[in-house]
CSV table of C-alpha atoms in Angstrom, one decimal:
chain,number,residue,atom,x,y,z
A,20,MET,CA,-20.2,68.5,173.2
A,21,SER,CA,-17.5,70.7,171.8
A,22,ILE,CA,-16.7,68.2,169.0
A,23,LEU,CA,-20.4,67.8,168.2
A,24,THR,CA,-20.9,71.6,168.1
A,25,SER,CA,-17.9,72.0,165.8
A,26,LEU,CA,-19.2,69.3,163.5
A,27,GLY,CA,-22.6,70.9,163.5
A,28,ILE,CA,-21.0,74.2,162.5
A,29,VAL,CA,-19.1,72.6,159.6
A,30,VAL,CA,-22.2,70.7,158.4
A,31,CYS,CA,-24.5,73.8,158.6
A,32,ALA,CA,-21.9,76.0,156.8
A,33,VAL,CA,-21.4,73.5,154.0
A,34,LEU,CA,-25.2,72.9,153.6
A,35,ILE,CA,-26.0,76.6,153.4
A,36,VAL,CA,-23.5,77.1,150.5
A,37,ALA,CA,-24.6,73.9,148.8
A,38,LEU,CA,-28.2,74.9,148.9
A,39,MET,CA,-27.7,78.3,147.2
A,40,GLN,CA,-29.6,78.4,143.9
A,41,LEU,CA,-27.9,80.9,141.6
A,42,ILE,CA,-25.0,78.7,140.4
A,43,PRO,CA,-27.3,75.7,139.9
A,44,SER,CA,-29.7,77.9,137.9
A,45,ILE,CA,-27.0,79.2,135.6
A,46,PHE,CA,-25.6,75.6,135.3
A,47,LEU,CA,-29.0,74.3,134.4
A,48,LEU,CA,-29.6,76.9,131.7
A,49,PHE,CA,-26.0,76.4,130.4
A,50,SER,CA,-26.4,72.6,130.3
A,51,HIS,CA,-29.7,72.9,128.5
A,52,TYR,CA,-28.3,75.4,125.9
A,53,THR,CA,-25.1,73.4,125.2
A,54,SER,CA,-27.0,70.1,124.9
A,55,GLY,CA,-29.3,71.6,122.2
A,56,LYS,CA,-26.6,73.5,120.3
A,57,TYR,CA,-23.5,71.2,120.3
A,58,SER,CA,-22.7,67.5,120.1
A,59,LYS,CA,-22.9,65.4,123.2
A,60,ASN,CA,-19.1,65.3,123.6
A,61,LYS,CA,-18.6,69.1,123.1
A,62,ALA,CA,-21.5,69.9,125.4
A,63,SER,CA,-20.1,67.6,128.1
A,64,ASP,CA,-16.7,69.2,127.7
A,65,LEU,CA,-18.1,72.7,128.1
A,66,VAL,CA,-20.1,71.7,131.1
A,67,LEU,CA,-17.0,70.2,132.7
A,68,PHE,CA,-15.1,73.5,132.2
A,69,PHE,CA,-18.0,75.5,133.7
A,70,THR,CA,-17.8,73.2,136.7
A,71,LEU,CA,-14.0,73.7,136.9
A,72,GLY,CA,-14.6,77.5,136.8
A,73,VAL,CA,-17.0,77.3,139.8
A,74,GLU,CA,-14.5,75.0,141.6
A,75,SER,CA,-11.6,77.3,140.9
A,76,MET,CA,-13.3,80.4,142.2
A,77,THR,CA,-14.5,78.5,145.3
A,78,VAL,CA,-11.0,77.3,146.1
A,79,LEU,CA,-9.6,80.8,145.4
A,80,MET,CA,-12.1,82.3,147.9
A,81,ILE,CA,-11.3,79.7,150.5
A,82,ALA,CA,-7.6,80.2,150.0
A,83,VAL,CA,-7.8,84.0,150.3
A,84,ILE,CA,-10.0,83.8,153.4
A,85,TYR,CA,-7.6,81.2,155.0
A,86,PHE,CA,-4.5,83.3,154.5
A,87,VAL,CA,-6.2,86.5,155.6
A,88,LEU,CA,-7.6,84.8,158.8
A,89,ASN,CA,-4.2,83.1,159.4
A,90,ALA,CA,-2.5,86.5,159.2
A,91,LEU,CA,-5.0,88.2,161.5
A,92,PHE,CA,-4.9,85.5,164.2
A,93,SER,CA,-1.1,85.5,164.0
A,94,HIS,CA,-0.6,89.2,164.6
A,95,LEU,CA,-3.8,90.3,166.5
A,96,SER,CA,-5.3,89.3,169.8
A,97,ILE,CA,-9.0,88.6,169.0
A,98,ASN,CA,-11.5,88.0,171.7
A,99,ASN,CA,-13.4,84.8,170.8
A,100,ASN,CA,-16.6,85.8,172.7
A,101,ILE,CA,-16.8,89.2,170.9
A,102,TRP,CA,-16.1,87.5,167.5
A,103,ALA,CA,-18.8,84.9,168.2
A,104,TRP,CA,-21.5,87.5,169.0
A,105,VAL,CA,-20.6,89.7,166.1
A,106,TRP,CA,-20.6,86.8,163.6
A,107,SER,CA,-23.8,85.3,165.0
A,108,GLY,CA,-25.4,88.7,164.5
A,109,ILE,CA,-24.2,88.8,160.9
A,110,LEU,CA,-25.6,85.3,160.3
A,111,ILE,CA,-29.0,86.1,161.8
A,112,ALA,CA,-29.1,89.2,159.6
A,113,LEU,CA,-28.3,87.1,156.6
A,114,ALA,CA,-31.1,84.7,157.6
A,115,ILE,CA,-33.6,87.5,157.4
A,116,LEU,CA,-32.1,88.9,154.2
A,117,TYR,CA,-32.2,85.4,152.6
A,118,PHE,CA,-35.8,84.8,153.6
A,119,VAL,CA,-37.0,88.2,152.4
A,120,PHE,CA,-34.9,89.0,149.4
A,121,TYR,CA,-33.2,85.9,148.0
A,122,PHE,CA,-36.1,84.6,146.0
A,123,GLY,CA,-38.1,87.1,143.8
A,124,LYS,CA,-41.7,87.8,144.4
A,125,SER,CA,-42.9,86.0,141.3
A,126,ASP,CA,-44.2,82.4,141.3
A,127,GLY,CA,-41.1,81.2,139.4
A,128,THR,CA,-37.5,80.7,140.5
A,129,ARG,CA,-36.4,84.3,140.0
A,130,LEU,CA,-33.6,85.2,142.4
A,131,PHE,CA,-32.2,88.3,144.1
A,132,ILE,CA,-30.0,89.4,141.2
A,133,SER,CA,-31.1,92.4,139.1
A,134,ARG,CA,-32.8,91.8,135.8
A,135,LYS,CA,-29.8,93.4,134.1
A,136,CYS,CA,-27.5,90.9,135.7
A,137,ALA,CA,-29.8,88.0,134.8
A,138,LYS,CA,-29.9,89.1,131.2
A,139,ASN,CA,-26.1,89.4,131.2
A,140,PHE,CA,-25.8,85.8,132.4
A,141,GLN,CA,-28.3,84.6,129.7
A,142,HIS,CA,-26.3,86.4,127.1
A,143,LYS,CA,-23.0,84.9,128.2
A,144,ILE,CA,-24.6,81.5,128.2
A,145,THR,CA,-25.6,81.8,124.5
A,146,THR,CA,-22.1,83.2,123.5
A,147,VAL,CA,-20.0,80.3,125.0
A,148,LYS,CA,-18.1,78.5,122.3
A,149,LYS,CA,-14.8,77.5,123.8
A,150,ARG,CA,-13.6,75.9,127.0
A,151,SER,CA,-12.2,79.2,128.2
A,152,ASP,CA,-15.6,80.8,127.8
A,153,ALA,CA,-17.3,78.1,129.9
A,154,PHE,CA,-14.5,78.4,132.5
A,155,VAL,CA,-14.9,82.1,132.8
A,156,LEU,CA,-18.7,81.8,133.0
A,157,GLY,CA,-18.2,79.3,135.9
A,158,LEU,CA,-15.9,81.7,137.7
A,159,VAL,CA,-18.2,84.7,137.3
A,160,SER,CA,-21.3,82.8,138.4
A,161,VAL,CA,-19.9,82.5,141.9
A,162,ILE,CA,-19.5,86.2,142.5
A,163,PRO,CA,-23.1,87.5,143.0
A,164,GLU,CA,-23.9,85.1,145.8
A,165,THR,CA,-20.8,86.0,147.9
A,166,VAL,CA,-23.0,88.5,149.9
A,167,PHE,CA,-24.8,85.3,151.3
A,168,THR,CA,-21.9,82.9,151.3
A,169,LEU,CA,-18.7,84.9,152.2
A,170,PRO,CA,-19.5,85.1,156.0
A,171,VAL,CA,-20.4,81.3,156.0
A,172,TYR,CA,-17.0,80.6,154.3
A,173,VAL,CA,-15.3,82.6,157.0
A,174,VAL,CA,-17.0,80.5,159.7
A,175,LEU,CA,-16.1,77.3,157.9
A,176,ILE,CA,-12.4,78.2,157.4
A,177,LEU,CA,-12.1,79.2,161.1
A,178,LYS,CA,-13.3,75.8,162.1
A,179,ILE,CA,-10.9,74.1,159.7
A,180,MET,CA,-8.0,76.1,161.0
A,181,LEU,CA,-8.7,74.7,164.5
A,182,VAL,CA,-8.1,71.1,163.2
A,183,GLY,CA,-4.6,71.0,164.7
A,184,GLU,CA,-1.5,72.0,162.7
A,185,ASN,CA,-1.7,69.1,160.2
A,186,PRO,CA,-1.9,70.6,156.7
A,187,PHE,CA,-3.2,67.4,155.2
A,188,ALA,CA,-6.2,67.3,157.6
A,189,ARG,CA,-7.0,70.9,156.7
A,190,ALA,CA,-6.6,70.3,153.0
A,191,GLY,CA,-8.7,67.2,153.2
A,192,LEU,CA,-11.6,69.1,154.9
A,193,ILE,CA,-11.3,71.9,152.4
A,194,ILE,CA,-11.5,69.5,149.4
A,195,LEU,CA,-14.4,67.7,151.0
A,196,ALA,CA,-16.2,71.0,151.5
A,197,VAL,CA,-15.6,72.0,147.9
A,198,LEU,CA,-16.9,68.7,146.6
A,199,ILE,CA,-20.1,69.0,148.7
A,200,VAL,CA,-20.6,72.5,147.3
A,201,LEU,CA,-20.3,71.1,143.8
A,202,LEU,CA,-22.7,68.3,144.5
A,203,PRO,CA,-25.9,70.1,143.2
A,204,LEU,CA,-24.2,70.6,139.8
A,205,ALA,CA,-23.5,66.9,139.6
A,206,VAL,CA,-27.1,66.1,140.6
A,207,ILE,CA,-28.5,68.4,137.9
A,208,ARG,CA,-26.2,66.8,135.3
A,209,VAL,CA,-27.3,63.3,136.3
A,210,VAL,CA,-31.0,64.3,136.2
A,211,LEU,CA,-30.6,65.8,132.7
A,212,ASP,CA,-28.7,62.8,131.4
A,213,SER,CA,-31.4,60.5,132.7
A,214,GLY,CA,-33.9,62.0,130.2
A,215,ARG,CA,-35.4,64.8,132.3
A,216,ASN,CA,-35.5,68.2,130.7
A,217,LEU,CA,-35.2,71.9,131.8
A,218,ALA,CA,-39.0,72.1,132.4
A,219,ASP,CA,-39.0,69.1,134.7
A,220,VAL,CA,-36.2,70.5,136.8
A,221,GLN,CA,-37.8,74.0,136.9
A,222,LYS,CA,-41.1,72.5,138.1
A,223,TYR,CA,-39.3,70.7,140.9
A,224,ARG,CA,-37.5,73.9,141.9
A,225,VAL,CA,-40.7,76.0,141.9
A,226,LYS,CA,-42.5,73.3,144.0
A,227,ASN,CA,-39.8,73.2,146.6
A,228,LYS,CA,-38.9,76.9,146.7
A,229,THR,CA,-40.7,77.8,149.9
A,230,PHE,CA,-39.3,74.7,151.7
A,231,LEU,CA,-35.8,75.6,150.6
A,232,LYS,CA,-36.3,79.2,151.8
A,233,PHE,CA,-37.2,78.0,155.3
A,234,VAL,CA,-34.4,75.3,155.4
A,235,VAL,CA,-31.6,77.7,154.5
A,236,GLY,CA,-33.0,80.5,156.8
A,237,ILE,CA,-33.1,78.0,159.7
A,238,LEU,CA,-29.6,76.8,158.9
A,239,TYR,CA,-28.3,80.3,159.2
A,240,ILE,CA,-29.9,80.7,162.6
A,241,ILE,CA,-28.7,77.3,163.8
A,242,LEU,CA,-25.2,78.2,162.7
A,243,ALA,CA,-25.4,81.4,164.7
A,244,ILE,CA,-26.6,79.5,167.8
A,245,LEU,CA,-23.9,76.9,167.5
A,246,ILE,CA,-21.2,79.6,167.4
A,247,ILE,CA,-22.5,81.1,170.6
A,248,MET,CA,-22.8,77.7,172.2
A,249,GLU,CA,-19.2,76.9,171.4
A,250,THR,CA,-17.9,80.0,173.2
A,251,ALA,CA,-20.3,79.7,176.2
């Protein structure tokens, strides 16, 4: 039961992060813009460096969380039961926040970020000319969603830290988690390369917005329950 619970925690945590919509939204607009402005080779190059930016920021966040948690658990005595209830409460609160505030009230795919922030991203997309610009855009696109993803990353890293002392096993799980998080970007790129356009993808996203809202909200709650079950 403990192994299944731990596996469930990892799966839920990774799915929550992978189903977030801000980075895919920026990536979709960026891919559409570069495809229309630049040659196929340059557009693909810029898209690659955007993805590398997202990947680098994700790895950096995971590394910082890992070293902070490792230091805390090495020097402090932390009650697992108290931690479980506190973190479960945070996750349930996030489930409510996600369900109520993550998507805007319009019929489209407007998200929780302010209109000023959205316009800034749109402006940055249109000013990208070099690999470094695309890389920085990828880095920055991760930041706004950390309010929803940071606690989930903490849970994920705590589970990975419990996989014995083998650094290769831990590194392998972290790499796998990062690849799964990047999977939506790969899917969008494949869809666009297959002949679909921005409008097609947007229609699909609008159609499935309510479903996604329920799925991610439920995943937060399931993750909270699994954490409590593991310490029961």
